[in-house]
Coordinates of C-alpha atoms in Angstrom, one line a residue:
Chain A
X96 CA -50.6 -16.5 70.1
X97 CA -49.4 -19.1 72.4
X98 CA -48.9 -17.5 75.7
X99 CA -45.6 -17.3 77.3
X100 CA -46.6 -19.2 80.2
X101 CA -46.9 -22.3 78.8
X102 CA -43.0 -22.4 78.1
X103 CA -40.5 -23.0 80.8
X104 CA -37.5 -20.5 81.7
X105 CA -34.1 -21.8 80.5
X106 CA -32.9 -21.7 84.2
X107 CA -35.3 -21.0 87.3
X108 CA -34.9 -17.9 89.0
X109 CA -32.8 -15.8 86.3
X110 CA -35.4 -13.5 85.2
X111 CA -39.1 -12.2 85.4
X112 CA -41.3 -12.8 82.5
X113 CA -44.3 -10.4 83.2
X114 CA -44.7 -6.5 81.3
X115 CA -41.3 -5.3 82.2
X116 CA -39.2 -8.0 82.6
X117 CA -36.2 -7.6 84.7
X118 CA -33.0 -10.0 85.8
X119 CA -33.3 -11.7 89.1
X120 CA -29.8 -12.0 91.1
X121 CA -28.5 -12.6 94.8
X122 CA -27.9 -10.0 97.3
X123 CA -25.6 -10.6 100.6
X124 CA -26.5 -8.1 102.8
X125 CA -23.5 -9.0 105.0
X126 CA -20.9 -8.4 102.0
X127 CA -23.1 -5.7 100.3
X128 CA -22.7 -7.5 96.9
X129 CA -24.7 -8.6 94.0
X130 CA -24.3 -11.8 92.5
X131 CA -25.6 -13.1 89.1
X132 CA -27.1 -15.7 88.8
X133 CA -27.9 -16.0 92.4
X134 CA -25.9 -18.4 93.8
X135 CA -26.4 -20.9 96.4
X136 CA -24.4 -19.2 99.0
X137 CA -22.3 -15.7 98.9
X138 CA -19.0 -16.5 97.6
X139 CA -17.6 -13.6 100.2
X140 CA -19.0 -15.1 103.4
X141 CA -20.4 -18.4 102.5
X142 CA -23.7 -17.1 103.8
X143 CA -27.4 -16.8 102.5
X144 CA -28.1 -14.5 99.5
X145 CA -31.6 -13.0 98.8
X146 CA -33.2 -13.4 95.6
X147 CA -33.6 -9.5 94.4
X148 CA -34.4 -7.7 91.5
X149 CA -31.3 -6.3 89.4
X150 CA -33.5 -4.6 87.0
X151 CA -34.1 -4.5 83.2
X152 CA -31.9 -1.9 81.9
X153 CA -28.2 -1.8 81.1
X154 CA -25.3 -0.4 79.0
X155 CA -23.7 -2.5 76.2
X156 CA -20.1 -3.3 77.0
X157 CA -19.2 -5.4 74.1
X158 CA -21.1 -7.3 71.3
X159 CA -20.3 -9.8 68.6
X160 CA -22.7 -11.9 66.0
X161 CA -21.7 -15.7 65.7
X162 CA -22.2 -16.9 62.6
X163 CA -21.3 -20.9 62.9
X164 CA -23.8 -23.5 63.4
X165 CA -25.3 -22.3 66.5
X166 CA -26.2 -24.4 69.8
X167 CA -29.2 -24.9 71.9
X168 CA -31.8 -24.1 68.7
X169 CA -30.7 -20.6 68.7
X170 CA -31.2 -18.7 65.3
X171 CA -28.3 -18.4 62.8
X172 CA -26.6 -15.8 63.2
X173 CA -27.2 -14.9 67.0
X174 CA -25.8 -12.2 68.8
X175 CA -24.5 -12.2 72.3
X176 CA -22.5 -9.6 74.6
X177 CA -21.8 -8.1 77.9
X178 CA -24.3 -5.6 79.6
X179 CA -23.3 -3.1 82.4
X180 CA -26.4 -3.0 84.5
X181 CA -28.1 0.2 85.7
X182 CA -29.3 -0.9 88.9
X183 CA -26.7 -2.7 90.3
X184 CA -22.8 -3.0 90.0
X185 CA -22.7 -6.1 87.6
X186 CA -21.5 -6.5 83.8
X187 CA -23.2 -9.7 83.1
X188 CA -23.3 -12.2 79.7
X189 CA -26.6 -12.0 77.9
X190 CA -28.1 -13.1 74.7
X191 CA -29.2 -9.9 72.3
X192 CA -31.6 -8.8 70.0
X193 CA -32.6 -12.3 67.8
X194 CA -34.5 -9.8 65.2
X195 CA -33.0 -6.8 64.5
X196 CA -30.0 -7.0 62.8
X197 CA -27.9 -3.6 62.9
X198 CA -29.3 -1.8 65.9
X199 CA -26.5 -2.3 68.6
X200 CA -23.5 -0.8 69.4
X201 CA -20.8 -0.6 72.4
X202 CA -21.9 2.0 74.8
X203 CA -25.9 1.8 73.8
X204 CA -28.5 1.6 76.4
X205 CA -30.4 -1.5 76.4
X206 CA -33.3 -3.3 78.0
X207 CA -34.6 -6.5 78.9
X208 CA -37.1 -8.7 77.1
X209 CA -38.2 -12.3 77.3
X210 CA -39.3 -14.5 74.9
X211 CA -39.3 -18.2 73.3
X212 CA -36.0 -18.9 72.0
X213 CA -34.3 -21.8 71.2
X214 CA -34.6 -25.2 73.5
X215 CA -33.6 -25.8 77.0
X216 CA -31.3 -28.8 78.0
X217 CA -34.2 -31.3 77.6
X218 CA -34.7 -30.1 74.0
X219 CA -37.8 -28.3 74.4
X220 CA -38.4 -24.8 73.5
X221 CA -38.0 -22.1 76.3
X222 CA -38.2 -18.8 77.5
X223 CA -34.8 -16.8 77.3
X224 CA -34.1 -13.3 78.4
X225 CA -32.3 -10.9 75.9
X226 CA -31.2 -7.3 75.4
X227 CA -32.7 -5.1 72.9
X228 CA -32.1 -1.4 72.1
X229 CA -33.9 0.8 74.6
X230 CA -36.8 2.9 73.7
X231 CA -35.7 6.3 75.1
Chain B
X204 CA 16.1 -27.2 90.7
X205 CA 14.6 -29.7 88.5
X206 CA 15.6 -29.8 84.8
X207 CA 13.9 -31.4 81.7
X208 CA 16.1 -34.2 80.4
X209 CA 13.8 -35.7 77.4
X210 CA 10.9 -34.4 75.2
X211 CA 9.0 -35.9 72.5
X212 CA 5.8 -34.9 70.2
X213 CA 3.7 -36.8 68.0
X214 CA 2.4 -35.0 64.5
X215 CA -0.6 -32.9 65.5
X216 CA -3.4 -33.3 63.2
X217 CA -6.1 -36.0 62.3
X218 CA -5.3 -39.1 63.5
X219 CA -8.5 -41.0 63.1
X220 CA -7.2 -44.5 63.3
X221 CA -5.0 -43.9 66.5
X222 CA -6.3 -43.9 70.3
X223 CA -5.5 -41.6 73.1
X224 CA -3.2 -44.6 74.3
X225 CA -1.3 -44.8 71.2
X226 CA -0.5 -41.3 70.6
X227 CA 0.6 -41.2 74.4
X228 CA 2.6 -44.2 73.8
X229 CA 4.4 -42.7 70.7
X230 CA 5.3 -39.6 72.6
X231 CA 6.7 -41.1 75.9
X232 CA 8.8 -43.6 73.5
X233 CA 10.3 -40.7 71.8
X234 CA 11.2 -38.7 75.1
X235 CA 12.5 -42.1 76.6
X236 CA 14.6 -42.6 73.8
X237 CA 15.8 -38.8 73.8
X238 CA 17.0 -39.3 77.3
X239 CA 18.8 -42.9 76.9
X240 CA 17.4 -43.8 80.4
X241 CA 16.0 -47.5 80.9
X242 CA 12.1 -46.8 81.8
X243 CA 12.8 -48.3 85.0
X244 CA 14.1 -45.0 86.2
X245 CA 10.8 -43.2 85.9
X246 CA 9.0 -42.7 89.3
X247 CA 6.2 -40.7 88.4
X248 CA 3.9 -40.3 85.7
X249 CA 1.6 -37.4 85.3
X250 CA -0.8 -37.6 82.6
X251 CA -3.3 -35.1 81.2
X252 CA -6.0 -35.4 79.1
X253 CA -9.3 -33.4 78.8
X254 CA -12.1 -34.9 76.6
X255 CA -11.9 -38.6 77.1
X256 CA -14.3 -38.8 79.7
X257 CA -16.6 -36.8 77.2
X258 CA -16.0 -38.2 74.0
X259 CA -15.0 -41.6 74.6
X260 CA -16.3 -42.4 78.2
X261 CA -12.8 -43.4 78.9
X262 CA -11.3 -42.1 82.4
X263 CA -8.2 -42.6 84.6
X264 CA -6.3 -43.4 81.3
X265 CA -2.9 -42.5 82.8
X266 CA -2.7 -46.0 83.8
X267 CA -3.8 -47.4 80.7
X268 CA -0.4 -45.4 79.2
X269 CA 1.9 -46.7 82.0
X270 CA 0.4 -50.2 81.6
X271 CA 0.8 -50.3 78.0
X272 CA 4.4 -49.0 78.5
X273 CA 5.2 -51.1 81.3
X274 CA 5.8 -48.7 83.5
X275 CA 3.8 -50.4 86.7
X276 CA 3.8 -49.9 90.2
X277 CA 4.8 -46.1 89.8
X278 CA 2.6 -43.4 91.3
X279 CA 0.3 -42.0 88.5
X280 CA -1.9 -39.0 88.7
X281 CA -4.4 -38.1 86.1
X282 CA -5.0 -34.1 85.4
X283 CA -7.5 -32.2 84.0
X284 CA -7.3 -28.4 83.8
X285 CA -8.9 -27.5 80.4
X286 CA -6.7 -26.2 78.1
X287 CA -3.8 -25.8 80.7
X288 CA -4.1 -29.5 81.7
X289 CA -0.7 -30.4 79.9
X290 CA 1.5 -27.8 81.6
X291 CA -0.5 -28.0 85.0
X292 CA 0.9 -31.6 85.0
X293 CA 4.3 -30.2 84.1
X294 CA 3.9 -28.3 87.4
X295 CA 2.9 -31.2 89.5
X296 CA 5.7 -33.5 88.1
X297 CA 8.2 -30.7 88.7
X298 CA 6.7 -30.2 92.4
X299 CA 6.9 -33.9 92.8
X300 CA 10.7 -33.9 92.0
X301 CA 11.2 -30.5 94.2
X302 CA 9.7 -32.3 97.6
X303 CA 11.6 -35.4 97.0
X304 CA 8.8 -37.8 96.0
X305 CA 10.6 -38.9 93.1
X306 CA 13.9 -38.5 91.1
X307 CA 12.5 -38.8 87.3
X308 CA 8.9 -38.2 86.0
X309 CA 7.6 -38.9 83.2
X310 CA 4.6 -36.0 81.9
X311 CA 2.2 -36.6 79.0
X312 CA -0.2 -34.7 77.6
X313 CA -2.7 -36.3 74.8
X314 CA -5.8 -35.8 73.3
X315 CA -8.2 -37.2 70.6
X316 CA -10.7 -34.8 69.4
X317 CA -11.2 -35.1 65.7
X318 CA -14.4 -37.0 65.5
X319 CA -17.8 -36.3 63.5
X320 CA -19.7 -33.5 64.9
X321 CA -17.2 -32.2 67.5
X322 CA -18.8 -28.8 67.3
X323 CA -17.6 -25.9 69.5
X324 CA -16.3 -26.0 73.0
X325 CA -18.3 -24.4 75.8
X326 CA -17.6 -23.5 79.3
X327 CA -19.9 -26.6 80.5
X328 CA -23.5 -27.6 80.1
X329 CA -24.5 -26.6 83.4
X330 CA -23.0 -22.8 83.4
X331 CA -25.9 -20.2 82.8
X332 CA -23.4 -18.5 80.3
X333 CA -23.7 -21.8 78.1
X334 CA -27.3 -21.9 78.4
X335 CA -27.3 -18.3 76.9
X336 CA -25.4 -19.2 74.1
X337 CA -21.7 -18.7 75.2
X338 CA -19.3 -20.6 72.9
X339 CA -15.9 -20.4 73.3
X340 CA -15.0 -18.2 70.2
X341 CA -17.8 -15.9 71.2
X342 CA -15.8 -14.9 74.5
X343 CA -12.8 -14.4 72.3
X344 CA -14.7 -12.2 69.8
X345 CA -16.0 -10.1 72.6
X346 CA -12.5 -9.3 73.8
X347 CA -11.6 -8.6 70.5
X348 CA -14.6 -6.0 70.3
X349 CA -13.7 -4.4 73.3
X350 CA -10.0 -4.1 72.6
X351 CA -10.9 -2.4 69.2
X352 CA -13.2 0.0 71.2
X353 CA -10.9 1.0 73.8
X354 CA -7.2 0.7 71.9
X355 CA -8.1 1.0 68.1
X356 CA -6.3 -2.4 67.7
X357 CA -7.7 -3.4 64.0
X358 CA -8.8 -6.4 62.1
X359 CA -5.4 -6.6 60.1
X360 CA -3.3 -6.4 63.2
X361 CA -5.3 -9.2 64.4
X362 CA -5.3 -11.2 60.9
X363 CA -1.4 -10.5 61.3
X364 CA -1.2 -13.0 64.1
X365 CA -2.3 -15.7 62.0
X366 CA -0.2 -14.6 58.8
X367 CA 2.8 -14.9 61.1
X368 CA 1.8 -18.0 62.7
X369 CA 1.5 -19.8 59.2
X370 CA 5.1 -18.5 58.5
X371 CA 6.4 -19.9 61.4
X372 CA 4.6 -23.5 60.9
X373 CA 5.7 -23.9 57.6
X374 CA 9.1 -24.4 59.1
X375 CA 7.6 -27.0 61.8
X376 CA 7.2 -30.5 60.6
X377 CA 5.0 -31.3 63.6
X378 CA 2.3 -28.5 62.9
X379 CA -1.0 -29.1 61.3
X380 CA -1.4 -25.9 59.1
X381 CA 1.8 -25.5 57.3
X382 CA 0.5 -23.4 54.0
X383 CA 1.5 -19.5 54.0
X384 CA -1.5 -17.4 54.3
X385 CA -1.8 -13.6 53.4
X386 CA -3.8 -11.0 55.1
X387 CA -6.1 -10.6 52.5
X388 CA -6.7 -14.6 52.5
X389 CA -6.9 -14.6 56.6
X390 CA -9.7 -11.7 56.6
X391 CA -11.7 -13.0 53.7
X392 CA -12.4 -16.4 55.2
X393 CA -15.7 -17.3 56.5
X394 CA -16.4 -15.1 59.9
X395 CA -16.9 -17.6 63.1
X396 CA -17.6 -14.7 65.6
X397 CA -17.4 -11.0 64.5
X398 CA -14.8 -9.8 64.1
X399 CA -12.8 -13.3 64.0
X400 CA -12.5 -15.2 60.7
X401 CA -12.0 -18.9 60.6
X402 CA -8.2 -19.2 60.5
X403 CA -8.0 -16.7 63.7
X404 CA -9.2 -19.8 65.5
X405 CA -7.2 -22.7 66.4
X406 CA -7.9 -25.9 64.7
X407 CA -8.7 -29.1 66.9
X408 CA -6.4 -31.5 66.5
X409 CA -5.4 -35.2 67.8
X410 CA -1.8 -35.3 69.1
X411 CA 0.4 -36.2 72.0
X412 CA 3.8 -34.7 73.8
X413 CA 5.9 -35.8 76.6
X414 CA 8.8 -34.8 78.6
X415 CA 11.0 -36.4 81.4
X416 CA 12.1 -34.1 84.4
X417 CA 14.8 -34.9 86.7
X418 CA 16.4 -33.8 89.7
X419 CA 19.7 -31.7 89.8
X420 CA 21.4 -35.0 90.9
X421 CA 20.1 -37.1 87.8
X422 CA 20.2 -33.7 85.6
X423 CA 24.1 -33.5 85.9
X424 CA 24.7 -36.5 83.8
X425 CA 22.8 -35.1 80.8
X426 CA 24.4 -32.5 78.5
X427 CA 21.2 -31.4 76.5
X428 CA 19.4 -31.2 79.8
X429 CA 17.3 -28.0 80.2
X430 CA 16.4 -26.2 83.5
X431 CA 13.2 -25.0 84.9
X432 CA 13.7 -21.8 86.4
X433 CA 10.4 -21.2 87.6
X434 CA 6.6 -22.6 87.1
X435 CA 3.6 -21.1 88.3
X436 CA -0.1 -22.1 88.3
X437 CA -2.7 -19.9 89.4
X438 CA -6.4 -19.8 89.1
X439 CA -9.0 -17.2 88.0
X440 CA -9.7 -14.0 90.0
X441 CA -13.7 -13.8 88.6
X442 CA -13.5 -10.3 90.2
X443 CA -16.8 -8.2 89.0
X444 CA -17.1 -6.5 86.8
X445 CA -15.1 -8.4 84.4
X446 CA -12.4 -6.4 82.1
X447 CA -12.5 -8.3 78.5
X448 CA -9.4 -6.0 77.5
X449 CA -7.4 -8.2 79.4
X450 CA -6.9 -11.4 81.9
X451 CA -6.3 -10.2 85.5
X452 CA -4.9 -14.0 86.1
X453 CA -2.5 -13.3 83.0
X454 CA -0.8 -10.6 84.9
X455 CA -0.7 -12.2 88.2
X456 CA 0.7 -15.7 86.7
X457 CA 3.0 -13.9 84.5
X458 CA 4.6 -11.5 87.3
X459 CA 5.1 -14.2 89.8
X460 CA 7.0 -16.5 87.1
X461 CA 9.2 -13.6 86.6
X462 CA 10.0 -12.8 89.9
X463 CA 10.5 -16.6 90.9
X464 CA 13.1 -16.9 87.9
X465 CA 14.7 -13.4 88.7
X466 CA 14.2 -12.2 85.2
X467 CA 11.8 -9.6 83.1
X468 CA 10.5 -9.5 79.9
X469 CA 13.7 -8.2 78.2
X470 CA 15.7 -11.0 79.3
X471 CA 13.6 -13.6 77.1
X472 CA 14.7 -14.8 73.7
X473 CA 11.4 -16.9 72.9
X474 CA 7.7 -17.1 74.2
X475 CA 5.4 -19.7 73.6
X476 CA 2.0 -18.3 74.8
X477 CA -1.7 -19.5 74.3
X478 CA -2.8 -18.0 71.0
X479 CA -6.0 -19.8 70.9
X480 CA -7.3 -17.2 68.9
X481 CA -5.5 -14.1 67.3
X482 CA -6.7 -11.6 69.7
X483 CA -5.6 -13.9 72.7
X484 CA -1.9 -13.6 71.5
X485 CA -2.2 -10.0 71.2
X486 CA -3.5 -9.7 75.0
X487 CA -0.8 -12.0 76.2
X488 CA 1.7 -9.8 74.7
X489 CA 0.5 -6.8 76.9
X490 CA 0.4 -9.5 80.1
X491 CA 3.9 -10.7 79.4
X492 CA 5.0 -7.2 79.0
X493 CA 6.5 -7.4 76.0
X494 CA 4.8 -4.0 75.2
X495 CA 2.6 -1.5 77.0
X496 CA -1.1 -2.1 77.4
X497 CA -3.2 -1.7 74.4
X498 CA -0.3 -1.9 72.1
X499 CA -0.2 -5.7 71.2
X500 CA -1.6 -5.0 67.8
X501 CA 0.9 -2.6 67.0
X502 CA 3.9 -5.0 68.1
X503 CA 2.7 -7.8 65.8
X504 CA 2.5 -5.4 63.0
X505 CA 6.1 -4.2 63.8
X506 CA 7.2 -7.7 63.2
X507 CA 9.1 -7.7 66.5
X508 CA 7.3 -11.2 67.6
X509 CA 8.3 -13.0 64.1
X510 CA 11.3 -15.4 63.8
X511 CA 14.4 -13.0 63.5
X512 CA 12.2 -10.1 65.2
X513 CA 13.2 -8.5 68.7
X514 CA 11.3 -11.1 70.9
X515 CA 9.9 -14.3 68.6
X516 CA 6.5 -15.5 69.6
X517 CA 5.3 -19.2 69.0
X518 CA 7.9 -20.1 66.7
X519 CA 6.3 -23.7 66.6
X520 CA 3.2 -22.1 64.8
X521 CA 1.7 -22.0 68.1
X522 CA -1.9 -23.0 68.9
X523 CA -3.4 -21.5 65.5
X524 CA -1.2 -23.4 63.2
X525 CA 0.5 -26.3 65.2
X526 CA -3.3 -27.0 66.2
X527 CA -4.8 -27.7 69.8
X528 CA -5.4 -31.0 71.0
X529 CA -6.3 -29.6 74.3
X530 CA -4.4 -31.7 76.9
X531 CA -1.3 -32.0 74.6
X532 CA -0.6 -28.1 74.1
X533 CA 0.8 -27.5 77.2
X534 CA 3.4 -29.9 76.8
X535 CA 4.1 -29.1 73.4
X536 CA 4.9 -25.6 74.1
X537 CA 7.6 -27.0 76.7
X538 CA 8.7 -29.5 74.1
X539 CA 9.4 -26.5 71.5
X540 CA 11.2 -24.6 74.4
X541 CA 13.7 -27.4 75.0
X542 CA 14.2 -28.1 71.3
X543 CA 15.0 -24.3 70.8
X544 CA 17.3 -23.9 73.8
X545 CA 19.0 -27.2 72.7
X546 CA 19.3 -25.3 69.6
X547 CA 18.0 -28.3 67.6
X548 CA 15.2 -26.4 66.0
X549 CA 16.4 -26.5 62.3
X550 CA 14.9 -23.9 60.2
X551 CA 12.8 -22.2 62.8
X552 CA 15.6 -21.8 65.5
X553 CA 15.8 -18.7 67.3
X554 CA 19.7 -17.3 67.3
X555 CA 21.1 -17.7 70.7
X556 CA 18.3 -18.9 72.5
X557 CA 19.0 -19.0 76.2
X558 CA 15.9 -18.1 78.2
X559 CA 12.5 -18.8 77.1
X560 CA 9.0 -18.7 78.4
X561 CA 5.8 -21.1 78.1
X562 CA 2.4 -19.4 78.8
X563 CA -0.9 -21.6 78.7
X564 CA -4.3 -21.0 79.9
X565 CA -7.5 -22.8 80.3
X566 CA -11.1 -22.3 81.1
X567 CA -13.4 -19.5 80.6
X568 CA -15.5 -18.5 83.4
X569 CA -17.3 -15.1 84.6
X570 CA -15.1 -13.3 82.1
X571 CA -11.8 -14.8 83.3
X572 CA -9.9 -18.0 82.9
X573 CA -9.6 -21.1 85.3
X574 CA -6.4 -22.1 85.3
X575 CA -3.1 -20.1 84.0
X576 CA 0.4 -21.8 84.0
X577 CA 3.7 -19.8 83.2
X578 CA 7.3 -21.7 83.2
X579 CA 10.5 -20.1 82.4
X580 CA 13.1 -22.2 81.1
X581 CA 16.8 -21.9 80.6
X582 CA 20.0 -23.6 79.0

């Protein structure tokens, strides 16, 4: 099996790809707000943000399956949704489990995974984060 | 106040042999002919196009139009604001006249997008959402799912928006899809993004629309002129967390347009709104105050928004059936209102139409919209 380390992330500073992956975002201590993805500056005060963990768990807010020709080498069909993160007050857009077809509904607890999925803007295979049904 | 004294529109659909400028010229000539004015009277041109730079590497196309039409030396502004480009150009032209910058202004929205392998629109290649698979139909499907979850909106209610749209378009010679579709036909079509089937998503199209705006002094000489009672342009709130059952920006823009016009939703005879997808029309009903929040599905089901109903919406066929040549749409909506307010809409005429509203929305970002325009017009 090829190691994940051989593939680049779809975008830098979005997620970690270790044992229990989590999302990365920006935190502004002055405004006490979180941002995802981490912006160059805080949109509240235009000051610096700190790169922090946003956790890897959340609750599914909405979900759809896209059945037309997929972009970026994603599977057909593929699923996306919005997830309310548990650790911070953010609702983020995300890819959802590309393998299991019928296991996700609104309100469900989900957890982050990272794997090789689709192509990046240079048309090469890359790592993408996506949420799957949580174990617990 | 500013008035509209001329309107022109091309057929919307596939025009493979035409260029952006050719479509724009046709609409401009029709609008000029409608006024009977000499073209030398036009003092400014606000030109909207969105995809020319991307699809044809063409930029600053407004001056290509004005040069081709012999409208030289005037001020020309090129406008891009996603799906609200045309209505933003209208807003700017109206402001220029109010400011006394010119007396008569030309507004044109033109788009050519029927090209091989066009694919799906997205929020911009560098946005993280796009890199994670966000395409425009997915954003609206996620809204539909959440609206169904919170308010019990049904797939039949959403499909009814398309059924109504096709009924209206059958009466509009400028529309792209004029064949009636039954509820069963809409629901049995191929699914684009659950639960939206193909005919619940607006089609791409080529087309152009044009308006000629004038100051009060000039407009008094035109019997068929239509007054712009208010015009508002706003950008998104982008607040966290986004609420997919509505656009905050939608409510803010509509409210301000009502206030500035001194009217409320109960005063309206007709609405053209941004029905890019069926669920969008349902959510816009709620923002426009045509019904309570969560009741948009029931409103379309009741027939209230069909021609002959309490408040007809998208009698032109809207984006769903007229087609959506991006930058032309916002101008085309206003052309339809002008036609209706002049009582020149033939079989799709709304009886006694005196006060009408155009609503347009463009660009997705962070679960909100980039641009929203609302204009209130009166005869």
